[in-house]
Every structure is written in structure tokens, then in C-alpha cells.
Coordinates of C-alpha atoms in Angstrom, one line a residue:
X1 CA -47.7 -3.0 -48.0
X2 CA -47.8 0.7 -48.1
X3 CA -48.6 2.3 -51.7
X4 CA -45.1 4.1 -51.6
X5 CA -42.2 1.5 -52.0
X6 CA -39.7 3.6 -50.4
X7 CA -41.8 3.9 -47.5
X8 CA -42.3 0.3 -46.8
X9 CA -38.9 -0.4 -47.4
X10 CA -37.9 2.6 -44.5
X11 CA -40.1 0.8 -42.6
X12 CA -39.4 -3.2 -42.8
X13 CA -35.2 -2.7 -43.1
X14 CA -35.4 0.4 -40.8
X15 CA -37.7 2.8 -38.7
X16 CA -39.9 4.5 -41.2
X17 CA -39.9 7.9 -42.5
X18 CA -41.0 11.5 -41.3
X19 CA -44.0 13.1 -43.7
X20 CA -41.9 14.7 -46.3
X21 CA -39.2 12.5 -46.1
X22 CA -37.7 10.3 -48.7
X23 CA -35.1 8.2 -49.0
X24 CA -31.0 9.2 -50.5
X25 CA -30.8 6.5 -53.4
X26 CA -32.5 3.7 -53.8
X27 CA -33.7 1.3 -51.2
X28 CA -31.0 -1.2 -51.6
X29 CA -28.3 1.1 -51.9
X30 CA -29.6 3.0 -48.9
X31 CA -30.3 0.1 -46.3
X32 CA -26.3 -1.4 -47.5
X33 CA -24.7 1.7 -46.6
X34 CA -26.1 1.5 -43.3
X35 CA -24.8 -2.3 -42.4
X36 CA -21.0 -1.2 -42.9
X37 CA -20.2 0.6 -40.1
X38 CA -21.7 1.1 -36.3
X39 CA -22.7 5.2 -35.5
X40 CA -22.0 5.7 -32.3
X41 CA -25.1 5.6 -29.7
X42 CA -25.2 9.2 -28.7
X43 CA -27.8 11.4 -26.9
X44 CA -28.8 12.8 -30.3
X45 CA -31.8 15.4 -30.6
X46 CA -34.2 15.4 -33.7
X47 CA -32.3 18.4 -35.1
X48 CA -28.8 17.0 -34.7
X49 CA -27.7 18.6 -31.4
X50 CA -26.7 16.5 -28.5
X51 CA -29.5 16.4 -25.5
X52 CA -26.8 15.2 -23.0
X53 CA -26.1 18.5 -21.7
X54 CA -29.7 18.6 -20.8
X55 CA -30.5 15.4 -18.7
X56 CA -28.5 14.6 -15.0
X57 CA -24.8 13.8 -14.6
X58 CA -26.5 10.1 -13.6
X59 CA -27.8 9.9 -17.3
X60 CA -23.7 9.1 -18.5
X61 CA -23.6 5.3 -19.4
X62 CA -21.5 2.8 -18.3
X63 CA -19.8 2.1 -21.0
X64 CA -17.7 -1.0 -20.9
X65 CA -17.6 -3.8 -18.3
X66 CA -14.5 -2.9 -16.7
X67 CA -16.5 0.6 -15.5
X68 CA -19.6 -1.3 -14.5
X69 CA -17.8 -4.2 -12.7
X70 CA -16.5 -1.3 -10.7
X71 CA -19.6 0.2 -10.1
X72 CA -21.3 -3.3 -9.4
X73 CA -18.5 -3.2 -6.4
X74 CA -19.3 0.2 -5.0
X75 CA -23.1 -1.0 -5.2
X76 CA -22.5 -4.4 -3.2
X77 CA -20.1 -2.7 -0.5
X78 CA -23.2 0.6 -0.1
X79 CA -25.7 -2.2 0.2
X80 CA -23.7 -4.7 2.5
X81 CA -22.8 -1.8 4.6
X82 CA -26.9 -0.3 4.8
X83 CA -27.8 -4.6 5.9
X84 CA -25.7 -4.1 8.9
X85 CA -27.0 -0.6 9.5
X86 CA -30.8 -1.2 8.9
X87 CA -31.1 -3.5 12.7
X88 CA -30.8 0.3 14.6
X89 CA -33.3 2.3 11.8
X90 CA -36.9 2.6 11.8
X91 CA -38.8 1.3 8.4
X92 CA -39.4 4.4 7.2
X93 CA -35.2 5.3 7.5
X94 CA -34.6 2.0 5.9
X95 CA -37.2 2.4 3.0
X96 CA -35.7 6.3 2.3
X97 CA -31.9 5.2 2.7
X98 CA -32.9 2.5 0.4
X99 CA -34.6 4.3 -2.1
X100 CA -31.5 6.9 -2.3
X101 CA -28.7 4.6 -1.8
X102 CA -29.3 1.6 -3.7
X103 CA -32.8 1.5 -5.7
X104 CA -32.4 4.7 -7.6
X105 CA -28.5 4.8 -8.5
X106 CA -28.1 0.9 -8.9
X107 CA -31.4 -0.1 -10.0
X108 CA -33.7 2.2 -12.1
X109 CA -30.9 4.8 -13.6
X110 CA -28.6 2.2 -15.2
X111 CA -31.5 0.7 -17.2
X112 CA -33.3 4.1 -17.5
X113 CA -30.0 5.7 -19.0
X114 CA -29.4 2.3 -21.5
X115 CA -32.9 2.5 -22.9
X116 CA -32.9 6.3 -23.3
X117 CA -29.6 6.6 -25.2
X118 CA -30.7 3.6 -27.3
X119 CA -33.9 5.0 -28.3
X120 CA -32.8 8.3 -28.8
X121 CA -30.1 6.4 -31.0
X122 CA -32.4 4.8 -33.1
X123 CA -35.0 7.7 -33.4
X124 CA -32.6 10.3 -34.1
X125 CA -29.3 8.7 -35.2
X126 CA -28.1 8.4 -38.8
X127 CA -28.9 4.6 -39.7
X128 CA -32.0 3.5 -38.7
X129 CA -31.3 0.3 -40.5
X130 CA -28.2 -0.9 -38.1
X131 CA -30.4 -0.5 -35.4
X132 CA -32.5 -2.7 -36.3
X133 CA -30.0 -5.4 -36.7
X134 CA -29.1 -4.2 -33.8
X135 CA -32.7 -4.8 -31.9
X136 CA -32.4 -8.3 -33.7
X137 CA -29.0 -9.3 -32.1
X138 CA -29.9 -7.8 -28.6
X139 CA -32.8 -10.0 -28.6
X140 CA -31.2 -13.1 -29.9
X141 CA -28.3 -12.6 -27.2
X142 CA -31.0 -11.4 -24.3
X143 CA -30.1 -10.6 -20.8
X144 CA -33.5 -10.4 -18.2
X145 CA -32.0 -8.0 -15.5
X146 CA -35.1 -7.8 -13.0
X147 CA -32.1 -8.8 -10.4
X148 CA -30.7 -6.1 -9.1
X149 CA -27.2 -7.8 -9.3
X150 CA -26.9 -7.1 -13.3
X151 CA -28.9 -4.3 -14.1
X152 CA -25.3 -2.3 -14.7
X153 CA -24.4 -4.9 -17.6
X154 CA -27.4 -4.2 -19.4
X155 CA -26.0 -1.3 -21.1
X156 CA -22.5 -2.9 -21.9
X157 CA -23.8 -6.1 -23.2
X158 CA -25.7 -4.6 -26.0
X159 CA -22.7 -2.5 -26.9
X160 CA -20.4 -5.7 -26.8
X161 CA -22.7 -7.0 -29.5
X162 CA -22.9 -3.9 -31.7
X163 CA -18.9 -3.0 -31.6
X164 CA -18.7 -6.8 -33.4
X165 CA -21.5 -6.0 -35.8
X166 CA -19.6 -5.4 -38.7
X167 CA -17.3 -9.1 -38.4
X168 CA -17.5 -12.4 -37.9
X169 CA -20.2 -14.2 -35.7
X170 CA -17.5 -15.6 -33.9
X171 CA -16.3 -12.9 -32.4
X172 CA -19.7 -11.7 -31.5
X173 CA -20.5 -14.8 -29.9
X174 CA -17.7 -14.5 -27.7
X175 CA -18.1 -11.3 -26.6
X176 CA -22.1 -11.9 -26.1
X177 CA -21.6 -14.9 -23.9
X178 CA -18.1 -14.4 -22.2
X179 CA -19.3 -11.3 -20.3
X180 CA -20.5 -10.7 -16.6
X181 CA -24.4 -9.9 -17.7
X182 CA -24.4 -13.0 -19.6
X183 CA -22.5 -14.9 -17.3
X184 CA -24.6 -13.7 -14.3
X185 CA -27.6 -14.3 -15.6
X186 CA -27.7 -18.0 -16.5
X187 CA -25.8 -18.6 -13.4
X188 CA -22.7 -19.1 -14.5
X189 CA -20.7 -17.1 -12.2
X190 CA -21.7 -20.2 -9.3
X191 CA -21.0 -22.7 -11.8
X192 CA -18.2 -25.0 -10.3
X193 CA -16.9 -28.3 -11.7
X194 CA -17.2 -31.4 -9.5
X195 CA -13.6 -32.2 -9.7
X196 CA -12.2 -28.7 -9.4
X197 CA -10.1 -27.0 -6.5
X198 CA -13.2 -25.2 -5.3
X199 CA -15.3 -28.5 -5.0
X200 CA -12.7 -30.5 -3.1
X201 CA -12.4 -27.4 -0.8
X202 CA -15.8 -25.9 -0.4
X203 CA -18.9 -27.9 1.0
X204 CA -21.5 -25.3 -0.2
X205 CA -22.0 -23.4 -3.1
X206 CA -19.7 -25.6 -5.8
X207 CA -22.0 -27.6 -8.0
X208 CA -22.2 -27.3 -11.6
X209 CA -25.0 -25.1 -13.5
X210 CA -26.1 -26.3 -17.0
X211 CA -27.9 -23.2 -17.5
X212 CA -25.5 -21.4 -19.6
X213 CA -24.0 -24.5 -21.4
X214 CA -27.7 -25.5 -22.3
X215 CA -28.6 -22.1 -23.7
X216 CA -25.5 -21.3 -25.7
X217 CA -26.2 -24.7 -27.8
X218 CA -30.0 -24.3 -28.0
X219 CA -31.0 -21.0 -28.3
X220 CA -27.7 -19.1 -29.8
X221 CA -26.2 -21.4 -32.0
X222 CA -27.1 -24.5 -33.7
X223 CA -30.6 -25.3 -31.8
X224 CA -32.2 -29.0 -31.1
X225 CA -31.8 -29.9 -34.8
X226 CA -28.1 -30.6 -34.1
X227 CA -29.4 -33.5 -32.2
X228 CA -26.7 -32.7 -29.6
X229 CA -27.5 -34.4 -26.2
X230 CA -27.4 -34.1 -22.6
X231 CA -24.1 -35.2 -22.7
X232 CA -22.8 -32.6 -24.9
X233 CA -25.0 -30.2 -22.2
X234 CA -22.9 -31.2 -19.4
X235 CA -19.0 -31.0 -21.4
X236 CA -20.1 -27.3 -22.5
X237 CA -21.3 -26.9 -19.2
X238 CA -17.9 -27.9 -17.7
X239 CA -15.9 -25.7 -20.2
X240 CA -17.7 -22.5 -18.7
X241 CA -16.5 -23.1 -15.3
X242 CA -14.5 -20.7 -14.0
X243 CA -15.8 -17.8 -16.1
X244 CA -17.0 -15.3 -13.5
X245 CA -17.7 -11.4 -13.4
X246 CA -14.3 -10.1 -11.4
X247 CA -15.2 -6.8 -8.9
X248 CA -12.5 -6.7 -6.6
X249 CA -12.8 -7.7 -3.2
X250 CA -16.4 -8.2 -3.0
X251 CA -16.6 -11.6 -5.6
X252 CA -13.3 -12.8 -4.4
X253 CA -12.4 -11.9 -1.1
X254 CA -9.6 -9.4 -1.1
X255 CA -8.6 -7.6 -4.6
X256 CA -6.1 -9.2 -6.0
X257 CA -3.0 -7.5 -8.3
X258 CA -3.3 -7.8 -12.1
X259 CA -6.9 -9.0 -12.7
X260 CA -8.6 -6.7 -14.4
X261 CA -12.7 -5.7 -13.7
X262 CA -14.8 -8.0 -15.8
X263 CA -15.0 -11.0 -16.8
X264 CA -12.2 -13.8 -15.9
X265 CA -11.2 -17.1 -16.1
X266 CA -11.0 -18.6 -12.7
X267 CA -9.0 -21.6 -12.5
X268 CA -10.1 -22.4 -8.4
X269 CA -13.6 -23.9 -9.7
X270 CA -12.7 -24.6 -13.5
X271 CA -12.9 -28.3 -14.3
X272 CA -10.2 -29.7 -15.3
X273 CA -9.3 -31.7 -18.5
X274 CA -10.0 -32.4 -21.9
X275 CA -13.4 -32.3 -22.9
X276 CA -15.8 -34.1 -26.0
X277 CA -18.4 -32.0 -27.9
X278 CA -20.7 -33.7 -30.4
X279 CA -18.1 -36.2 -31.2
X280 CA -14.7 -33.3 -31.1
X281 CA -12.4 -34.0 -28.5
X282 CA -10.9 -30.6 -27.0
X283 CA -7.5 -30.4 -25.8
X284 CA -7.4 -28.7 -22.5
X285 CA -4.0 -26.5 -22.3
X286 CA -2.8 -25.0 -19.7
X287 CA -5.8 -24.5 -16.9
X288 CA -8.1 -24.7 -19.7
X289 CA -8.5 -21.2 -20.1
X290 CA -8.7 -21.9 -24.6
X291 CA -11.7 -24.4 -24.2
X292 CA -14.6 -22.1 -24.5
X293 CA -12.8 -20.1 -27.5
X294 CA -12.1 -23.4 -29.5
X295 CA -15.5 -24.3 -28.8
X296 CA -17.2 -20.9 -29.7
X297 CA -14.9 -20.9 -32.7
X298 CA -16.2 -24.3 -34.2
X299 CA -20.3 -23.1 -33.0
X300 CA -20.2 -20.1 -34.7
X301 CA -19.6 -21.8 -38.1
X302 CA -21.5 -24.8 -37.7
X303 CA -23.8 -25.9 -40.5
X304 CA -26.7 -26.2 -38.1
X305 CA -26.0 -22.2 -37.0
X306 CA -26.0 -21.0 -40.0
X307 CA -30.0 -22.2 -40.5
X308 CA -31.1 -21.7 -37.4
X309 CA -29.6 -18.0 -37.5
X310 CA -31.1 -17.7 -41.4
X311 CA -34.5 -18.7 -40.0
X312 CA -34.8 -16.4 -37.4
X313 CA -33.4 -13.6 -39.4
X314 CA -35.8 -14.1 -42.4
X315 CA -38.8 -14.4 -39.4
X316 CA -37.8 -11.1 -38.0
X317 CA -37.6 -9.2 -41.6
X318 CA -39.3 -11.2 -44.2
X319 CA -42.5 -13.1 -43.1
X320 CA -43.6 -15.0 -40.1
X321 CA -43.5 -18.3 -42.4
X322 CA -40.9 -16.7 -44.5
X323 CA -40.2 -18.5 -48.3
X324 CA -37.4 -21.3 -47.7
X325 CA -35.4 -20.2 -50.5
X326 CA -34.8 -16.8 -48.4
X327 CA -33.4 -18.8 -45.9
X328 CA -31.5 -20.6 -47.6
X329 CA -30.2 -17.7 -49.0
X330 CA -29.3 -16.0 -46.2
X331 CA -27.9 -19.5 -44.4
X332 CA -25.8 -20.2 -47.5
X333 CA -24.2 -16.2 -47.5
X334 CA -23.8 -16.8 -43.4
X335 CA -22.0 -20.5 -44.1
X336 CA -19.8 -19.2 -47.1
X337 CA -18.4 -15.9 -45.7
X338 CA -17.5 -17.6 -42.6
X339 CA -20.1 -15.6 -40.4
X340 CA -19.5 -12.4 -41.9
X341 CA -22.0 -10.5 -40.5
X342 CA -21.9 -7.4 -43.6
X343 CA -22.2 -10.3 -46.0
X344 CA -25.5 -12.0 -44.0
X345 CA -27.4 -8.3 -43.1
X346 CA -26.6 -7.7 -47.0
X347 CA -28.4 -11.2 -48.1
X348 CA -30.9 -10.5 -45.8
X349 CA -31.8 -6.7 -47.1
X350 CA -31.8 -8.5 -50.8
X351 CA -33.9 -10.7 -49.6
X352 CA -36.3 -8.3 -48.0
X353 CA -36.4 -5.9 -51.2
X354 CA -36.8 -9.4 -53.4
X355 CA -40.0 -11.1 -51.3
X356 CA -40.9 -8.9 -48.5
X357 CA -43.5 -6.9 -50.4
X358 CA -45.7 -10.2 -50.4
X359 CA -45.6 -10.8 -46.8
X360 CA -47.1 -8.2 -44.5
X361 CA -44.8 -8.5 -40.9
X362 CA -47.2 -7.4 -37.5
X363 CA -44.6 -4.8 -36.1
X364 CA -43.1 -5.9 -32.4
X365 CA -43.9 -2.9 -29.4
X366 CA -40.2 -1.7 -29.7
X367 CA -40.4 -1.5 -33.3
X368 CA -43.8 0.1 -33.3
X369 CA -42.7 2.3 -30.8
X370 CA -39.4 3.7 -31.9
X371 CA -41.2 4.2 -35.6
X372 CA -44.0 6.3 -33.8
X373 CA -41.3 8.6 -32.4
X374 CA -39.4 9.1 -35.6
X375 CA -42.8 9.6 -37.8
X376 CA -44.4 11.9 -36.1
X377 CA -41.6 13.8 -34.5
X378 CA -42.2 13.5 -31.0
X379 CA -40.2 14.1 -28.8
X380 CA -38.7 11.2 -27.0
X381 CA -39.3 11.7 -23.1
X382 CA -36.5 12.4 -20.8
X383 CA -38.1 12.2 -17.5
X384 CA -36.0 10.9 -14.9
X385 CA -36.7 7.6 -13.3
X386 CA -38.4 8.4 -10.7
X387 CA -41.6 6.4 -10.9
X388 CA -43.3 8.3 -13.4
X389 CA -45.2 6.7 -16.0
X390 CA -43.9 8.3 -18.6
X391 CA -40.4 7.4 -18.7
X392 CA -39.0 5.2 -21.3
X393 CA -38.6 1.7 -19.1
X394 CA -42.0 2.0 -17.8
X395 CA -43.8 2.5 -21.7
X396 CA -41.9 -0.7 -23.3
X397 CA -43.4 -2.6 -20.5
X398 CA -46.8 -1.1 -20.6
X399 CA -46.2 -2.4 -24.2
X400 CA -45.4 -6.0 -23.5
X401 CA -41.5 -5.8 -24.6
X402 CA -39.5 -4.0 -22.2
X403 CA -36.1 -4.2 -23.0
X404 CA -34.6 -5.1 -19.8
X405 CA -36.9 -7.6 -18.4
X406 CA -37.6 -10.0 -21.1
X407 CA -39.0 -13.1 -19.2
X408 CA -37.4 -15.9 -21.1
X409 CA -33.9 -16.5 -22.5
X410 CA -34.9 -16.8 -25.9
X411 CA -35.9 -13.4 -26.1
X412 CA -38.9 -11.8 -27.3
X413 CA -41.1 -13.1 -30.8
X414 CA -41.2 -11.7 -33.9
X415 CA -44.7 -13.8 -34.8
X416 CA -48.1 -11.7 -34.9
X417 CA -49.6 -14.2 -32.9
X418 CA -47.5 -13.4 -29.8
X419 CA -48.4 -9.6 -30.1
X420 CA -52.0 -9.6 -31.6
X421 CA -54.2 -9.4 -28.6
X422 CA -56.9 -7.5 -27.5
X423 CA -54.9 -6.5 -24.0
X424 CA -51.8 -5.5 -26.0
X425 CA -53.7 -3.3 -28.8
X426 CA -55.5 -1.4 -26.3
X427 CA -51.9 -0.4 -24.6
X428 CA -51.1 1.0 -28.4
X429 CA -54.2 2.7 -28.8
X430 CA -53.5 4.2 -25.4
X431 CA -49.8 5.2 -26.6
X432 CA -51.0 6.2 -29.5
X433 CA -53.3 9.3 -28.0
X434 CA -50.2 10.1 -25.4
X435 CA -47.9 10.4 -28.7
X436 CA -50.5 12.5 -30.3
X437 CA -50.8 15.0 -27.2
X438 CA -46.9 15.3 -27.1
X439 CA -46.9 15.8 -31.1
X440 CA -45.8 19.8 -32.1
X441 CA -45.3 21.4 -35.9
X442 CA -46.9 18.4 -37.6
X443 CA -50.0 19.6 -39.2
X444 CA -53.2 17.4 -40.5
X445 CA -51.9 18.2 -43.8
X446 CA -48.5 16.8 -43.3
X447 CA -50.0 13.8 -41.7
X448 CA -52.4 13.3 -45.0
X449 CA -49.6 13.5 -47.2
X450 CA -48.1 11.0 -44.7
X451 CA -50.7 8.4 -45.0
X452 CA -50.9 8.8 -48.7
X453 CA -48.2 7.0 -49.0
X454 CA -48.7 4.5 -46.3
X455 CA -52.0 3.8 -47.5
X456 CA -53.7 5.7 -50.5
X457 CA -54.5 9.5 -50.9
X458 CA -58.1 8.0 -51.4
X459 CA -57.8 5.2 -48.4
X460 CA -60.5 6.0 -45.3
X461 CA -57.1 6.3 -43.3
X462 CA -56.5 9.2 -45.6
X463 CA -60.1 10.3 -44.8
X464 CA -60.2 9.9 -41.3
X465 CA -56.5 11.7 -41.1
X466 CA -58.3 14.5 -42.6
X467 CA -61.7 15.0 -40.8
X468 CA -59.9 14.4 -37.1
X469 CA -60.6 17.5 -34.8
X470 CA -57.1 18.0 -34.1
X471 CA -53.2 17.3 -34.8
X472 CA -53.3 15.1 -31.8
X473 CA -55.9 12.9 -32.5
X474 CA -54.9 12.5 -35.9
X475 CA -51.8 11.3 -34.6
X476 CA -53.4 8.6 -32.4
X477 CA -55.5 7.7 -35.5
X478 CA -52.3 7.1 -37.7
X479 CA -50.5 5.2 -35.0
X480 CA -53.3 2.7 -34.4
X481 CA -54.6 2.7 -37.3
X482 CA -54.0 -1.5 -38.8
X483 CA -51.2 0.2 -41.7
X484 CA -49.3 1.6 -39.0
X485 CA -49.7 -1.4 -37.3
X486 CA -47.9 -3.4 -39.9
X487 CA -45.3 -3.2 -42.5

């Protein structure tokens, strides 16, 4: 751990600290305050001013589904309408209309603008230690958008999950599965129950997808050690019919008066009925439109979510093979406060000041990048997305952990032995020297009071701080370096 307590505390609950830098109150006191409330993601600059002003009118998020269902319906009608066009255009037309109409707007600025403001949140915002709860529950609730068809719900998922934050699970559950990214992505939007209007009517297109039902039991609530089964699979399954993303006339054929942009319950392919879930009969009422609430409700207080949630929390803060009395502390503050999320991030921070100084944590790319920003000062880039190699999407991937595209839906791991290759070192070492060249006003004696405290005024990272033949390359030496590399 590093030799300064506050330090290593800024940097396992939070995003480090700057040379100079230390903490307002104690650790505890400093991490709780930071778990009450969401700050608002913002375009902030290292000296408090707003960058917005600064970066395109494209660079404006989307900031709810509503706006990017709306969007997601200009993009479909702009690319249905360049499909017809591209029979009378050479390849090279095609490739530029493309590039202009649909690739660029629809495809790289949505995720370019998500990352940016979330990064800039995190290096430059006020609580460093909400965002990294945040980081947690954006993984846990992960959307891959490589398809083109959900890259504007990136932005407005995460935000779904950090407005309910500071609740109950429950509500955070809801909003991270019943929206269109989540429901696009694991299929659910095709999803159609075998007895419903759409399967008696339709010959194509209307069977039913166990993706989402499978994933919501295994990998965001109470895991295999439920012992749930297949057929508990297939009745979730059947309770997400009819949840769709809703953009007008382009998902359903003519827009239709009072249905709002976003996600909706569509009785035409909802299976009807009552349905059983690990012995719990629900009551269908109506269309069926309260099954997936009741159901949510009941998951997101079960025993078996509580421990798997606990484990994964005390993983991603505490140790790889983290002490089970942690998690059981943190499971037992998650089962009594009903999914209180203040209460569980609290239990977890005790828990991390209490045991984490004996476990050493191997930081994850986005972790190790965000902290290398905020440490050293520099500046996060802003270059457009426009294929350079510097812009924010492109450097989490070089990483290993971009944001957007994580390949599996169980999102990315928190163990060293996922991120402790020779491949994915070099790509830090390589960071570490662009950092370093971008780095200004941090001199070699800033950086050796820096690594001081990180690692001993008398360390050879101390040493070798001090003898580097410039600012930059001290930088890449601190950043690399195997403290840096861990907290």
C-alpha cells in the first residue's frame, strides 16, 4: 500500500490524488460524503470552468431515452432513405455519404461524447469516490454497443443507473434493465411469446429470446447459486415480452398518439397469463404490463442478491479473494436496509478502510487511466472522433476496457489475472510516455514529493523520479511504475 494512508485510501475508494493534495477530513468521513448525493456529469475543466463552450455543438449528450429514441428514429429513416439511394451512386459517393450521414453523427459521436463527459466527470468533478461506484454499477449493468442500432443509449443507460444511486436496488434494477439499450441488446426488443397476438398473426420474426430473462437472473441478481432452472429461464423470459424501445414510425409502422419515445410495454407480442418464478406464482393483471415490476421487486431483495452483489463489490474494492467476513458484511447491510444503496457503498467504504490495507488490488485500464489524468494533471484530450488515435474511445480500447464495447454481458473483471499480461502492460507503458509528453506545470520535484507518499522518499521509485531527464519521462516512469500500477 502506499506509505501515505490518505493516499491509498484516495486511490482504492476513489481516483487518487494530485502532488500536493490531501484529503478534507479523514478518509471515512471524506469517501461517506461523497456516496449521498450524485454531482452532476458536466464538461468540467481542471480549474473548475466548463470546457463545453470549447468542443462542437455534436459534443451535447443525449440525455434521456426519450431524446435518443428520437434520434435513433431520424438515424434509421437517414439510413433507410441512403439504402435506396446507394443502387445509382458510385462506391466512393456511398462510402463519403456514409461516412457524413450515418458513421460519424450516429456512430462514433454518441459514444465519443458519453465517454468524454464521463471522464472529464470523474477526473475533474467533485467526488471521485461516486464515480467509482459509479464505474462498478456501469459494469455490473453492461451494454456492448458495437451495433450501430444502440450506440445512442449508451450515454442514457449509465445515467439511468447513476440518478438511482442514492436508493433502493430496486429501482435501479428497473431502470437498468427496462430500457431500450438493455432491451436491444439482449434481444429483447424481438422477443415474442408463442401464444401472443403477434405469434398467431406473424409467420416470421415472433419467437421468444431467453437472452434477457437468462442474464437478469444470472449475472444481475441472484446468480446460479439460486439453483433456479431453465424453467424459471423461460417464465422470466415470457414476462419481458412485449418490452420494446418505441421510435415512432420506424419500430411500429406508423406513430401512434400517446406513446411516448422509449421504452414500452407492447401488449401485440406479450405472453399472456400468470406466470411461476422459483416456486412464486405471479398474477398477471390486466395485459400483464405489472409482471416484470413484481418480479424485479422480489429479485432485488433476494437473499441470494444480496451475496452475490456483496461478493462482487468486496472483489472490486477490497481484494481479489476478499476476507468472507467483508462480505458478509456488506451482504448483511444490502439484505437489512432493503437494498439501500447509501447504506451498502457505506459498509463497503468501512470495509475498505478496515481490511483493504492488507490486500494490494491490480488497478483495471479505466481505473488506471482516469487516476493518471487526475495525478498528473493532464489534460484530458478533446479531439473529435474522427479516427484519430488519440481520442478517448480509441485509448480505453488500446487499453483492453473500452467502455462501449465490452465483449461479454458480465462486464469487464476486477481480478489481476484478467489484466496482468505482457500485451496489456506494454499498452500502459506506451500511455504512460503519451501522458508524460502532454503533462505541463508539474515539475520533478512535485512528482518526488508525489511518489514519496506513494512509495517512500528513500524508494528507487523516489530515485528514479528524481534522476529522469525530464518532466515527461518522469511522468511515464510514475505511471508504469508497479505502485502506480496497484493500490
Amino acid at each position: 500500500m502506499a506509505v501515505d494512508s490518505d493516499l491509498f485510501f484516495a486511490r482504492r475508494l476513489g481516483l487518487g490524488l494530485r502532488p500536493g493534495e490531501t484529503l478534507k477530513g479523514p478518509p471515512r468521513d471524506w469517501a461517506m460524503e461523497q456516496v449521498r448525493s450524485a454531482p452532476a456529469l458536466d464538461f468540467y475543466g481542471p480549474d473548475g470552468t466548463n470546457l463545453f463552450d470549447k468542443l462542437p455543438p455534436f459534443a451535447k449528450p443525449d440525455e434521456s431515452f426519450e431524446t435518443a429514441s428520437r434520434e435513433w428514429e431520424v438515424y434509421r429513416t437517414k439510413l433507410d432513405a441512403l439504402e435506396a439511394a446507394s443502387r445509382k451512386m458510385s462506391n466512393q459517393e456511398f462510402q463519403d455519404r456514409n461516412w457524413k450521414e450515418i458513421v460519424f453523427p450516429y456512430m462514433r459521436a454518441p459514444v465519443w461524447r458519453d465517454v468524454l463527459v464521463k471522464t472529464l466527470t470523474a477526473v475533474n468533478g467533485p467526488s471521485p469516490v461516486f464515480e467509482r461506484f459509479w464505474m462498478f454499477w456501469c459494469n455490473h449493468f453492461v451494454i456492448a454497443v458495437q451495433d450501430t442500432e444502440i450506440k445512442l443509449f449508451w450515454g442514457p443507460h449509465g445515467r439511468a443507473i447513476r440518478n438511482r444511486m442514492t436508493g433502493k436496488f430496486a429501482d435501479l434494477l428497473y431502470d437498468a434493465i427496462a430500457n431500450p439499450g438493455m432491451l436491444m441488446y439482449l434481444n429483447n426488443d424481438i422477443s415474442t411469446g408463442p401464444h401472443s397476438d403477434a405469434a398467431r398473426r406473424e409467420t416470421e420474426n415472433n419467437d421468444l429470446n431467453e437472452n434477457l430473462g437468462r442474464e437478469l437472473l444470472e449475472l444481475h441478481t441472484i446468480s446460479p447459486a439460486a439453483n433456479y432452472t431453465q424453467d424459471d429461464v423461460r417464465e422470466v423470459a415470457l414476462i419481458l415480452t412485449g418490452w420494446q424501445m418505441y421510435a415512432g414510425a420506424i419500430t411500429n409502422g406508423g406513430r401512434k398518439a400517446k406513446i411516448p419515445y422509449g421504452v414500452r410495454f407492447n401488449p401485440y407480442r406479450h405472453e399472456p397469463g400468470d406466470r411461476t418464478v422459483m416456486g412464486k406464482v405471479y398474477k398477471a393483471k390486466g395485459k400483464g404490463e405489472n409482471l416484470l415490476r413484481e418480479l424485479i421487486d422480489d429479485l432485488a431483495v433476494h437473499p441470494a442478491t444480496a451475496k452475490f452483489l456483496a461478493l462482487k463489490l468486496a472483489r472490486a474494492f477490497i481484494a481479489d479473494d476478499p476476507p468472507q467476513d467483508s462480505v458478509d458484511a456488506i451482504a448483511t447491510a444490502f439484505s437489512q436496509s432493503g437494498g439501500d444503496m447509501i447504506a451498502v457503498h457505506s459498509v463497503v467504504i468501512e470495509e475498505v478502510i478496515a481490511k483493504a490495507p492488507q490486500y494490494p488490488k491490480f488497478t483495471t485500464p479505466d481505473q488506471w487511466l482516469l487516476e493518471s489524468y487526475r495525478t498528473t494533471g493532464a489534460p484530458v484530450p478533446l479531439n473529435e472522433p474522427n479516427g484519430s488515435l488519440e481520442s478517448l474511445p480509441w485509448t480505453l480500447k488500446e487499453l483492453g476496457q473500452a467502455l462501449e464495447g465490452c465483449p461479454q454481458p458480465d462486464g469487464y473483471s476486477a481480478l489481476k489475472s484478467d489484466w496482468l499480461s505482457k500485451e496489456l502492460l506494454d499498452r500502459r507503458v506506451r500511455q504512460a510516455y503519451r501522458i508524460g509528453s502532454t503533462v505541463r506545470n508539474l515539475t520533478v520535484e512535485a512528482l518526488t514529493e508525489y511518489t514519496g507518499r506513494l512509495a517512500g522518499t528513500d524508494s528507487p521509485l523516489t530515485r528514479l523520479v528524481q534522476r529522469a531527464e525530464s518532466e515527461a519521462v518522469a511522468v511515464a516512469y510514475l505511471l508504469a511504475s508497479p505502485q502506480f500500477l496497484k493500490t
